[in-house]
DNA sequence: CATAGTGGTGCACTAAGTGCAAGTTGCTTC
DNA sequence: GAAGCAACTTGCACTTAGTGCACCACTATG
């Protein structure tokens, strides 16, 4: 059954998946998300509509699948930070991998615009980023002082940090990329953590 | 044209809208969101499917329309807080109206469960709450020290506060309501605002 | 060469959402 | 009170997302 999906199978599957996502993003960037049908994506990728839905649960996933992987990369980076480092500093360093893995910075603005243009897409984007909390909170929880509610506190902190990242992204988009994303992020964090 | 939609028209429209949302929530609570079709809601409300879509843009809106109104109530309360009050204190007081307007606390758990059960519904819920930022940030901006980025800082703070509320709601749900929502909220705010 | 398992595909179907072209209702104005 | 106007309602046809199912093609293994 689902015992050993075979390592080679998994790999080809991952490659196809990535190819499909790439094709989709291409079309979304050209024509816009709403104006692109799933059939068009399937046709452009040379695959049947049905097969496409074998790789992605929804059309939205085609545009947002990258976010889950980004979350894992951030988590990996976070796990490598020194144990006694301040949680906010650790999170900031972990987030910075985004600058490294983000494909071609030139069309980054275009992609982010697309993501924020559509209501349900923006919601899905925020939700996927919020899901990063599930990956990151367990990693910073041990850094917090012992307490019965430490797990919850960890989730609150990670959630707030992600919110700062989102606010920064929104502002970065509004300024059309004229300010560095992480400068905005720092401003946001300072704003919420400084009294008055 | 859209000059004077007539006050009486607006009022009946609001009543019908509220009635439809109520009917929908009833069915959603009984059978679940995904298992309820828009046609069923329309039929139960004694109205045509097409008319229902005249009142609500999407099925999701049927479940989430209340959130926009809640945002306005919170904004109204926030506007009434003293000008020199600490922003976090003001926000906390403003959020507290949720305890007042929330219909029947007994099925509140049921409703929140329903909202968090469905992926896109949860995303839509979070997004709608995030939109509260647009209403609340302008009200707290004047309370912040002058700065070129004051508007952005206000958005970050409000966003973080909303995130705390969401984290608290999530935890409240996990504990099946055994702890007061606002005690959890306070814990979350303390966690993000206290060094280490 | 037979066979079993796996992935791709076509087909038919449900359900959300939209555009349009009616019909209905109720209010204004003469 | 009648004519007319504007907004509300509705049915219908259509597009698109998403799913269940059955069948086909390929491949690895005995």
GROMACS .gro file of C-alpha atoms (C1' of nucleotides) in nm:
model
  452
    1UNK     CA    1   0.000   0.000   0.000
    2UNK     CA    2   0.146   0.332   0.110
    3UNK     CA    3   0.432   0.144   0.270
    4UNK     CA    4   0.728   0.243   0.055
    5UNK     CA    5   0.637   0.504  -0.208
    6UNK     CA    6   0.988   0.442  -0.338
    7UNK     CA    7   1.246   0.722  -0.312
    8UNK     CA    8   1.270   0.757  -0.689
    9UNK     CA    9   0.894   0.801  -0.720
   10UNK     CA   10   0.896   1.071  -0.455
   11UNK     CA   11   1.169   1.258  -0.634
   12UNK     CA   12   1.008   1.261  -0.977
   13UNK     CA   13   0.686   1.360  -0.812
   14UNK     CA   14   0.858   1.656  -0.645
   15UNK     CA   15   1.011   1.760  -0.976
   16UNK     CA   16   0.680   1.748  -1.161
   17UNK     CA   17   0.515   1.936  -0.879
   18UNK     CA   18   0.771   2.210  -0.891
   19UNK     CA   19   0.742   2.230  -1.268
   20UNK     CA   20   0.366   2.267  -1.248
   21UNK     CA   21   0.393   2.540  -0.987
   22UNK     CA   22   0.645   2.723  -1.203
   23UNK     CA   23   0.422   2.705  -1.510
   24UNK     CA   24   0.129   2.828  -1.306
   25UNK     CA   25   0.318   3.122  -1.159
   26UNK     CA   26   0.428   3.219  -1.507
   27UNK     CA   27   0.069   3.237  -1.627
   28UNK     CA   28  -0.058   3.402  -1.311
   29UNK     CA   29   0.205   3.674  -1.347
   30UNK     CA   30   0.114   3.727  -1.713
   31UNK     CA   31  -0.265   3.725  -1.696
   32UNK     CA   32  -0.347   3.748  -1.329
   33UNK     CA   33  -0.471   3.477  -1.096
   34UNK     CA   34  -0.843   3.512  -1.154
   35UNK     CA   35  -0.805   3.542  -1.529
   36UNK     CA   36  -0.612   3.216  -1.552
   37UNK     CA   37  -0.806   2.890  -1.550
   38UNK     CA   38  -0.674   2.564  -1.417
   39UNK     CA   39  -0.726   2.414  -1.761
   40UNK     CA   40  -0.489   2.670  -1.908
   41UNK     CA   41  -0.223   2.583  -1.654
   42UNK     CA   42  -0.266   2.213  -1.722
   43UNK     CA   43  -0.248   2.267  -2.097
   44UNK     CA   44   0.060   2.489  -2.068
   45UNK     CA   45   0.231   2.224  -1.858
   46UNK     CA   46   0.130   1.953  -2.103
   47UNK     CA   47  -0.065   1.758  -1.851
   48UNK     CA   48  -0.429   1.676  -1.799
   49UNK     CA   49  -0.647   1.882  -1.571
   50UNK     CA   50  -0.709   1.575  -1.361
   51UNK     CA   51  -0.341   1.511  -1.313
   52UNK     CA   52  -0.285   1.867  -1.204
   53UNK     CA   53  -0.535   1.813  -0.927
   54UNK     CA   54  -0.337   1.507  -0.830
   55UNK     CA   55  -0.046   1.731  -0.746
   56UNK     CA   56  -0.228   2.031  -0.601
   57UNK     CA   57  -0.543   2.021  -0.397
   58UNK     CA   58  -0.664   2.359  -0.515
   59UNK     CA   59  -0.582   2.631  -0.763
   60UNK     CA   60  -0.474   2.846  -0.471
   61UNK     CA   61  -0.215   2.585  -0.377
   62UNK     CA   62  -0.055   2.637  -0.715
   63UNK     CA   63   0.029   2.990  -0.614
   64UNK     CA   64   0.102   2.929  -0.247
   65UNK     CA   65   0.279   2.594  -0.234
   66UNK     CA   66   0.612   2.774  -0.202
   67UNK     CA   67   0.513   2.917   0.133
   68UNK     CA   68   0.505   2.582   0.309
   69UNK     CA   69   0.856   2.507   0.193
   70UNK     CA   70   0.971   2.852   0.298
   71UNK     CA   71   0.836   2.777   0.644
   72UNK     CA   72   1.049   2.465   0.663
   73UNK     CA   73   1.359   2.650   0.555
   74UNK     CA   74   1.299   2.915   0.818
   75UNK     CA   75   1.246   2.647   1.079
   76UNK     CA   76   1.573   2.481   0.981
   77UNK     CA   77   1.756   2.809   1.013
   78UNK     CA   78   1.590   2.879   1.346
   79UNK     CA   79   1.693   2.540   1.479
   80UNK     CA   80   2.054   2.632   1.409
   81UNK     CA   81   2.056   2.946   1.620
   82UNK     CA   82   2.233   2.942   1.958
   83UNK     CA   83   2.012   2.817   2.238
   84UNK     CA   84   2.069   3.118   2.461
   85UNK     CA   85   2.002   3.380   2.192
   86UNK     CA   86   1.710   3.614   2.246
   87UNK     CA   87   1.400   3.476   2.076
   88UNK     CA   88   1.335   3.791   1.876
   89UNK     CA   89   1.691   3.798   1.752
   90UNK     CA   90   1.671   3.431   1.656
   91UNK     CA   91   1.347   3.483   1.470
   92UNK     CA   92   1.483   3.783   1.286
   93UNK     CA   93   1.786   3.583   1.170
   94UNK     CA   94   1.569   3.291   1.070
   95UNK     CA   95   1.339   3.512   0.862
   96UNK     CA   96   1.637   3.652   0.680
   97UNK     CA   97   1.672   3.336   0.476
   98UNK     CA   98   1.379   3.470   0.278
   99UNK     CA   99   1.615   3.718   0.120
  100UNK     CA  100   1.838   3.430   0.014
  101UNK     CA  101   1.586   3.184  -0.126
  102UNK     CA  102   1.348   3.429  -0.287
  103UNK     CA  103   1.380   3.368  -0.657
  104UNK     CA  104   1.482   3.656  -0.881
  105UNK     CA  105   1.428   3.974  -0.678
  106UNK     CA  106   1.329   4.167  -0.988
  107UNK     CA  107   0.985   4.011  -1.021
  108UNK     CA  108   0.940   3.972  -0.648
  109UNK     CA  109   0.736   4.289  -0.646
  110UNK     CA  110   0.522   4.152  -0.926
  111UNK     CA  111   0.462   3.826  -0.743
  112UNK     CA  112   0.375   3.991  -0.414
  113UNK     CA  113   0.140   4.228  -0.595
  114UNK     CA  114  -0.036   3.931  -0.748
  115UNK     CA  115  -0.067   3.762  -0.411
  116UNK     CA  116  -0.221   4.068  -0.251
  117UNK     CA  117  -0.452   4.148  -0.540
  118UNK     CA  118  -0.695   3.867  -0.488
  119UNK     CA  119  -0.897   3.846  -0.167
  120UNK     CA  120  -0.893   3.474  -0.109
  121UNK     CA  121  -0.535   3.453  -0.226
  122UNK     CA  122  -0.427   3.715   0.025
  123UNK     CA  123  -0.619   3.531   0.294
  124UNK     CA  124  -0.460   3.203   0.194
  125UNK     CA  125  -0.119   3.365   0.195
  126UNK     CA  126  -0.165   3.503   0.544
  127UNK     CA  127  -0.303   3.172   0.665
  128UNK     CA  128  -0.011   2.975   0.524
  129UNK     CA  129   0.232   3.211   0.690
  130UNK     CA  130   0.037   3.181   1.013
  131UNK     CA  131   0.085   2.806   0.984
  132UNK     CA  132   0.457   2.869   1.015
  133UNK     CA  133   0.372   2.913   1.380
  134UNK     CA  134   0.323   2.537   1.407
  135UNK     CA  135   0.679   2.481   1.290
  136UNK     CA  136   0.854   2.765   1.468
  137UNK     CA  137   0.686   2.781   1.807
  138UNK     CA  138   0.817   2.443   1.927
  139UNK     CA  139   1.168   2.562   1.847
  140UNK     CA  140   1.156   2.875   2.054
  141UNK     CA  141   0.949   2.736   2.339
  142UNK     CA  142   1.258   2.589   2.515
  143UNK     CA  143   1.410   2.935   2.517
  144UNK     CA  144   1.133   3.078   2.729
  145UNK     CA  145   1.131   3.072   3.110
  146UNK     CA  146   0.948   2.774   3.251
  147UNK     CA  147   0.575   2.829   3.288
  148UNK     CA  148   0.258   2.627   3.245
  149UNK     CA  149   0.158   2.846   2.954
  150UNK     CA  150   0.501   2.850   2.788
  151UNK     CA  151   0.374   2.671   2.476
  152UNK     CA  152   0.101   2.925   2.430
  153UNK     CA  153   0.341   3.213   2.490
  154UNK     CA  154   0.573   3.073   2.226
  155UNK     CA  155   0.287   3.066   1.978
  156UNK     CA  156   0.194   3.423   2.062
  157UNK     CA  157   0.549   3.546   2.010
  158UNK     CA  158   0.595   3.364   1.681
  159UNK     CA  159   0.255   3.483   1.567
  160UNK     CA  160   0.346   3.842   1.648
  161UNK     CA  161   0.678   3.814   1.467
  162UNK     CA  162   0.502   3.677   1.158
  163UNK     CA  163   0.252   3.959   1.179
  164UNK     CA  164   0.540   4.206   1.180
  165UNK     CA  165   0.675   4.036   0.871
  166UNK     CA  166   0.337   4.063   0.705
  167UNK     CA  167   0.296   4.426   0.801
  168UNK     CA  168   0.643   4.493   0.666
  169UNK     CA  169   0.562   4.314   0.342
  170UNK     CA  170   0.243   4.515   0.304
  171UNK     CA  171   0.429   4.840   0.362
  172UNK     CA  172   0.710   4.728   0.134
  173UNK     CA  173   0.453   4.669  -0.136
  174UNK     CA  174   0.293   5.007  -0.074
  175UNK     CA  175   0.632   5.174  -0.112
  176UNK     CA  176   0.687   4.963  -0.423
  177UNK     CA  177   1.004   4.815  -0.282
  178UNK     CA  178   1.181   5.143  -0.217
  179UNK     CA  179   1.270   5.042   0.138
  180UNK     CA  180   1.443   4.726   0.256
  181UNK     CA  181   1.195   4.472   0.384
  182UNK     CA  182   1.391   4.398   0.698
  183UNK     CA  183   1.432   4.761   0.791
  184UNK     CA  184   1.055   4.780   0.790
  185UNK     CA  185   1.040   4.459   0.988
  186UNK     CA  186   1.269   4.607   1.253
  187UNK     CA  187   1.056   4.918   1.273
  188UNK     CA  188   0.747   4.704   1.324
  189UNK     CA  189   0.905   4.492   1.596
  190UNK     CA  190   1.036   4.799   1.773
  191UNK     CA  191   0.691   4.956   1.757
  192UNK     CA  192   0.516   4.669   1.928
  193UNK     CA  193   0.785   4.597   2.185
  194UNK     CA  194   0.856   4.952   2.301
  195UNK     CA  195   0.636   5.106   2.565
  196UNK     CA  196   0.429   5.385   2.414
  197UNK     CA  197  -2.847   5.646  -0.971
  198UNK     CA  198  -2.690   5.561  -0.639
  199UNK     CA  199  -2.788   5.906  -0.514
  200UNK     CA  200  -3.042   5.829  -0.242
  201UNK     CA  201  -3.098   5.458  -0.191
  202UNK     CA  202  -3.378   5.568   0.042
  203UNK     CA  203  -3.334   5.512   0.416
  204UNK     CA  204  -3.625   5.269   0.428
  205UNK     CA  205  -3.473   5.057   0.155
  206UNK     CA  206  -3.144   5.042   0.334
  207UNK     CA  207  -3.310   4.932   0.651
  208UNK     CA  208  -3.513   4.651   0.503
  209UNK     CA  209  -3.208   4.544   0.316
  210UNK     CA  210  -3.012   4.526   0.639
  211UNK     CA  211  -3.288   4.327   0.804
  212UNK     CA  212  -3.307   4.075   0.521
  213UNK     CA  213  -2.932   4.047   0.520
  214UNK     CA  214  -2.920   3.976   0.888
  215UNK     CA  215  -3.199   3.722   0.855
  216UNK     CA  216  -3.016   3.540   0.580
  217UNK     CA  217  -2.696   3.529   0.781
  218UNK     CA  218  -2.887   3.395   1.079
  219UNK     CA  219  -3.050   3.121   0.874
  220UNK     CA  220  -2.715   3.029   0.727
  221UNK     CA  221  -2.541   3.010   1.063
  222UNK     CA  222  -2.820   2.788   1.189
  223UNK     CA  223  -2.766   2.540   0.907
  224UNK     CA  224  -2.387   2.564   0.924
  225UNK     CA  225  -2.398   2.483   1.294
  226UNK     CA  226  -2.630   2.188   1.234
  227UNK     CA  227  -2.467   2.026   0.933
  228UNK     CA  228  -2.131   2.194   0.901
  229UNK     CA  229  -2.016   2.454   0.654
  230UNK     CA  230  -1.899   2.226   0.375
  231UNK     CA  231  -2.200   1.999   0.401
  232UNK     CA  232  -2.444   2.288   0.357
  233UNK     CA  233  -2.512   2.417   0.007
  234UNK     CA  234  -2.604   2.770  -0.078
  235UNK     CA  235  -2.927   2.639  -0.229
  236UNK     CA  236  -3.024   2.492   0.104
  237UNK     CA  237  -2.964   2.822   0.278
  238UNK     CA  238  -3.167   3.005   0.018
  239UNK     CA  239  -3.450   2.755   0.043
  240UNK     CA  240  -3.451   2.767   0.422
  241UNK     CA  241  -3.470   3.145   0.410
  242UNK     CA  242  -3.749   3.131   0.151
  243UNK     CA  243  -3.556   3.320  -0.107
  244UNK     CA  244  -3.405   3.239  -0.443
  245UNK     CA  245  -3.044   3.139  -0.477
  246UNK     CA  246  -2.986   3.440  -0.699
  247UNK     CA  247  -3.124   3.679  -0.442
  248UNK     CA  248  -2.900   3.534  -0.175
  249UNK     CA  249  -2.603   3.622  -0.392
  250UNK     CA  250  -2.741   3.973  -0.413
  251UNK     CA  251  -2.689   4.006  -0.041
  252UNK     CA  252  -2.367   3.811   0.001
  253UNK     CA  253  -2.083   3.796  -0.243
  254UNK     CA  254  -1.978   3.446  -0.144
  255UNK     CA  255  -2.088   3.156   0.072
  256UNK     CA  256  -1.800   3.242   0.304
  257UNK     CA  257  -1.945   3.588   0.358
  258UNK     CA  258  -2.256   3.425   0.497
  259UNK     CA  259  -2.050   3.293   0.783
  260UNK     CA  260  -1.814   3.586   0.824
  261UNK     CA  261  -2.025   3.894   0.765
  262UNK     CA  262  -2.054   3.947   1.138
  263UNK     CA  263  -1.683   4.012   1.165
  264UNK     CA  264  -1.693   4.333   0.967
  265UNK     CA  265  -1.959   4.472   1.194
  266UNK     CA  266  -1.766   4.363   1.501
  267UNK     CA  267  -1.472   4.558   1.367
  268UNK     CA  268  -1.683   4.871   1.349
  269UNK     CA  269  -1.811   4.825   1.702
  270UNK     CA  270  -1.458   4.783   1.828
  271UNK     CA  271  -1.350   5.094   1.638
  272UNK     CA  272  -1.636   5.292   1.794
  273UNK     CA  273  -1.534   5.181   2.139
  274UNK     CA  274  -1.172   5.258   2.068
  275UNK     CA  275  -1.260   5.608   1.952
  276UNK     CA  276  -1.420   5.670   2.290
  277UNK     CA  277  -1.109   5.591   2.494
  278UNK     CA  278  -0.914   5.879   2.651
  279UNK     CA  279  -0.658   6.031   2.416
  280UNK     CA  280  -0.367   5.991   2.656
  281UNK     CA  281  -0.436   5.630   2.745
  282UNK     CA  282  -0.168   5.374   2.659
  283UNK     CA  283  -0.243   5.222   2.319
  284UNK     CA  284  -0.234   4.865   2.447
  285UNK     CA  285  -0.472   4.947   2.726
  286UNK     CA  286  -0.706   5.121   2.484
  287UNK     CA  287  -0.700   4.827   2.245
  288UNK     CA  288  -0.765   4.581   2.525
  289UNK     CA  289  -1.068   4.779   2.638
  290UNK     CA  290  -1.195   4.812   2.285
  291UNK     CA  291  -1.168   4.439   2.223
  292UNK     CA  292  -1.368   4.371   2.535
  293UNK     CA  293  -1.689   4.472   2.359
  294UNK     CA  294  -1.667   4.130   2.195
  295UNK     CA  295  -1.775   3.979   2.525
  296UNK     CA  296  -2.079   4.206   2.521
  297UNK     CA  297  -2.202   4.170   2.165
  298UNK     CA  298  -2.123   3.802   2.115
  299UNK     CA  299  -2.459   3.632   2.086
  300UNK     CA  300  -2.545   3.356   2.331
  301UNK     CA  301  -2.215   3.248   2.492
  302UNK     CA  302  -2.335   2.885   2.511
  303UNK     CA  303  -2.295   2.815   2.140
  304UNK     CA  304  -1.999   3.045   2.100
  305UNK     CA  305  -1.772   2.745   2.128
  306UNK     CA  306  -1.971   2.569   1.859
  307UNK     CA  307  -1.949   2.866   1.625
  308UNK     CA  308  -1.577   2.916   1.676
  309UNK     CA  309  -1.520   2.545   1.620
  310UNK     CA  310  -1.707   2.566   1.293
  311UNK     CA  311  -1.503   2.866   1.185
  312UNK     CA  312  -1.175   2.691   1.256
  313UNK     CA  313  -1.274   2.359   1.106
  314UNK     CA  314  -1.262   2.463   0.744
  315UNK     CA  315  -0.937   2.577   0.589
  316UNK     CA  316  -1.061   2.859   0.371
  317UNK     CA  317  -1.307   2.965   0.638
  318UNK     CA  318  -1.032   2.993   0.894
  319UNK     CA  319  -0.824   3.188   0.646
  320UNK     CA  320  -1.115   3.417   0.569
  321UNK     CA  321  -1.179   3.467   0.937
  322UNK     CA  322  -0.819   3.566   1.004
  323UNK     CA  323  -0.817   3.793   0.701
  324UNK     CA  324  -1.136   3.970   0.806
  325UNK     CA  325  -0.995   4.027   1.152
  326UNK     CA  326  -0.674   4.151   0.997
  327UNK     CA  327  -0.887   4.403   0.806
  328UNK     CA  328  -0.982   4.550   1.143
  329UNK     CA  329  -0.639   4.704   1.121
  330UNK     CA  330  -0.769   4.944   0.857
  331UNK     CA  331  -1.030   5.072   1.101
  332UNK     CA  332  -0.830   5.073   1.421
  333UNK     CA  333  -0.485   5.190   1.316
  334UNK     CA  334  -0.597   5.544   1.222
  335UNK     CA  335  -0.748   5.577   1.571
  336UNK     CA  336  -0.435   5.491   1.761
  337UNK     CA  337  -0.190   5.662   1.529
  338UNK     CA  338  -0.241   6.004   1.695
  339UNK     CA  339  -0.143   5.849   2.026
  340UNK     CA  340   0.202   5.756   1.902
  341UNK     CA  341   0.502   5.989   1.917
  342UNK     CA  342   0.552   6.187   1.599
  343UNK     CA  343   0.756   6.004   1.336
  344UNK     CA  344   0.758   5.966   0.963
  345UNK     CA  345   0.666   5.601   0.999
  346UNK     CA  346   0.397   5.655   1.263
  347UNK     CA  347   0.121   5.526   1.039
  348UNK     CA  348   0.308   5.208   0.972
  349UNK     CA  349   0.391   5.164   1.339
  350UNK     CA  350   0.025   5.201   1.426
  351UNK     CA  351  -0.060   4.927   1.179
  352UNK     CA  352   0.206   4.700   1.326
  353UNK     CA  353   0.078   4.751   1.678
  354UNK     CA  354  -0.285   4.692   1.588
  355UNK     CA  355  -0.185   4.389   1.383
  356UNK     CA  356   0.006   4.245   1.675
  357UNK     CA  357  -0.284   4.305   1.912
  358UNK     CA  358  -0.521   4.128   1.673
  359UNK     CA  359  -0.275   3.843   1.646
  360UNK     CA  360  -0.278   3.812   2.024
  361UNK     CA  361  -0.655   3.798   2.011
  362UNK     CA  362  -0.640   3.527   1.750
  363UNK     CA  363  -0.382   3.328   1.941
  364UNK     CA  364  -0.597   3.363   2.251
  365UNK     CA  365  -0.904   3.246   2.060
  366UNK     CA  366  -0.716   2.946   1.927
  367UNK     CA  367  -0.597   2.852   2.273
  368UNK     CA  368  -0.942   2.917   2.416
  369UNK     CA  369  -1.081   2.674   2.160
  370UNK     CA  370  -0.815   2.416   2.241
  371UNK     CA  371  -0.904   2.440   2.609
  372UNK     CA  372  -1.270   2.415   2.508
  373UNK     CA  373  -1.353   2.742   2.680
  374UNK     CA  374  -1.223   2.647   3.022
  375UNK     CA  375  -1.022   2.967   3.052
  376UNK     CA  376  -1.141   3.323   3.006
  377UNK     CA  377  -1.054   3.455   2.660
  378UNK     CA  378  -0.917   3.782   2.789
  379UNK     CA  379  -0.694   3.619   3.048
  380UNK     CA  380  -0.536   3.435   2.758
  381UNK     CA  381  -0.517   3.758   2.563
  382UNK     CA  382  -0.333   3.926   2.848
  383UNK     CA  383  -0.090   3.637   2.867
  384UNK     CA  384  -0.022   3.666   2.496
  385UNK     CA  385   0.035   4.041   2.509
  386UNK     CA  386   0.264   4.006   2.809
  387UNK     CA  387   0.459   3.737   2.628
  388UNK     CA  388   0.533   3.949   2.324
  389UNK     CA  389   0.600   4.271   2.511
  390UNK     CA  390   0.823   4.142   2.788
  391UNK     CA  391   1.192   4.100   2.720
  392UNK     CA  392   1.282   3.731   2.716
  393DC     C1'  393   0.502  -1.411  -2.064
  394DA     C1'  394   0.175  -1.322  -1.688
  395DT     C1'  395   0.055  -1.015  -1.324
  396DA     C1'  396   0.014  -0.663  -1.001
  397DG     C1'  397   0.084  -0.203  -0.868
  398DT     C1'  398   0.126   0.282  -0.984
  399DG     C1'  399   0.034   0.708  -1.218
  400DG     C1'  400  -0.217   0.951  -1.597
  401DT     C1'  401  -0.641   1.050  -1.818
  402DG     C1'  402  -1.131   1.100  -1.974
  403DC     C1'  403  -1.593   1.139  -1.825
  404DA     C1'  404  -1.963   1.262  -1.571
  405DC     C1'  405  -2.117   1.509  -1.185
  406DT     C1'  406  -2.177   1.864  -0.795
  407DA     C1'  407  -2.158   2.319  -0.639
  408DA     C1'  408  -2.008   2.816  -0.636
  409DG     C1'  409  -2.058   3.226  -0.866
  410DT     C1'  410  -2.198   3.554  -1.277
  411DG     C1'  411  -2.454   3.794  -1.656
  412DC     C1'  412  -2.876   3.879  -1.851
  413DA     C1'  413  -3.330   3.945  -1.937
  414DA     C1'  414  -3.724   3.918  -1.784
  415DG     C1'  415  -4.125   3.995  -1.408
  416DT     C1'  416  -4.286   4.236  -0.949
  417DT     C1'  417  -4.348   4.557  -0.619
  418DG     C1'  418  -4.407   4.983  -0.440
  419DC     C1'  419  -4.336   5.478  -0.450
  420DT     C1'  420  -4.360   5.925  -0.688
  421DT     C1'  421  -4.581   6.269  -0.970
  422DC     C1'  422  -4.925   6.456  -1.209
  423DG     C1'  423  -5.620   5.704  -0.921
  424DA     C1'  424  -5.313   5.610  -1.334
  425DA     C1'  425  -4.865   5.620  -1.552
  426DG     C1'  426  -4.414   5.559  -1.494
  427DC     C1'  427  -3.988   5.477  -1.270
  428DA     C1'  428  -3.648   5.244  -0.991
  429DA     C1'  429  -3.505   4.897  -0.718
  430DC     C1'  430  -3.578   4.405  -0.580
  431DT     C1'  431  -3.648   3.939  -0.717
  432DT     C1'  432  -3.611   3.556  -0.994
  433DG     C1'  433  -3.514   3.193  -1.351
  434DC     C1'  434  -3.192   3.044  -1.686
  435DA     C1'  435  -2.790   2.949  -1.901
  436DC     C1'  436  -2.309   2.945  -1.855
  437DT     C1'  437  -1.820   2.915  -1.665
  438DT     C1'  438  -1.507   2.721  -1.350
  439DA     C1'  439  -1.327   2.466  -0.939
  440DG     C1'  440  -1.309   2.034  -0.755
  441DT     C1'  441  -1.425   1.508  -0.696
  442DG     C1'  442  -1.525   1.004  -0.778
  443DC     C1'  443  -1.468   0.643  -1.080
  444DA     C1'  444  -1.320   0.346  -1.412
  445DC     C1'  445  -0.996   0.249  -1.760
  446DC     C1'  446  -0.547   0.262  -1.989
  447DA     C1'  447  -0.029   0.257  -2.014
  448DC     C1'  448   0.390   0.151  -1.812
  449DT     C1'  449   0.706  -0.100  -1.541
  450DA     C1'  450   0.900  -0.408  -1.224
  451DT     C1'  451   0.903  -0.874  -1.073
  452DG     C1'  452   0.819  -1.365  -1.067
   0.00000   0.00000   0.00000
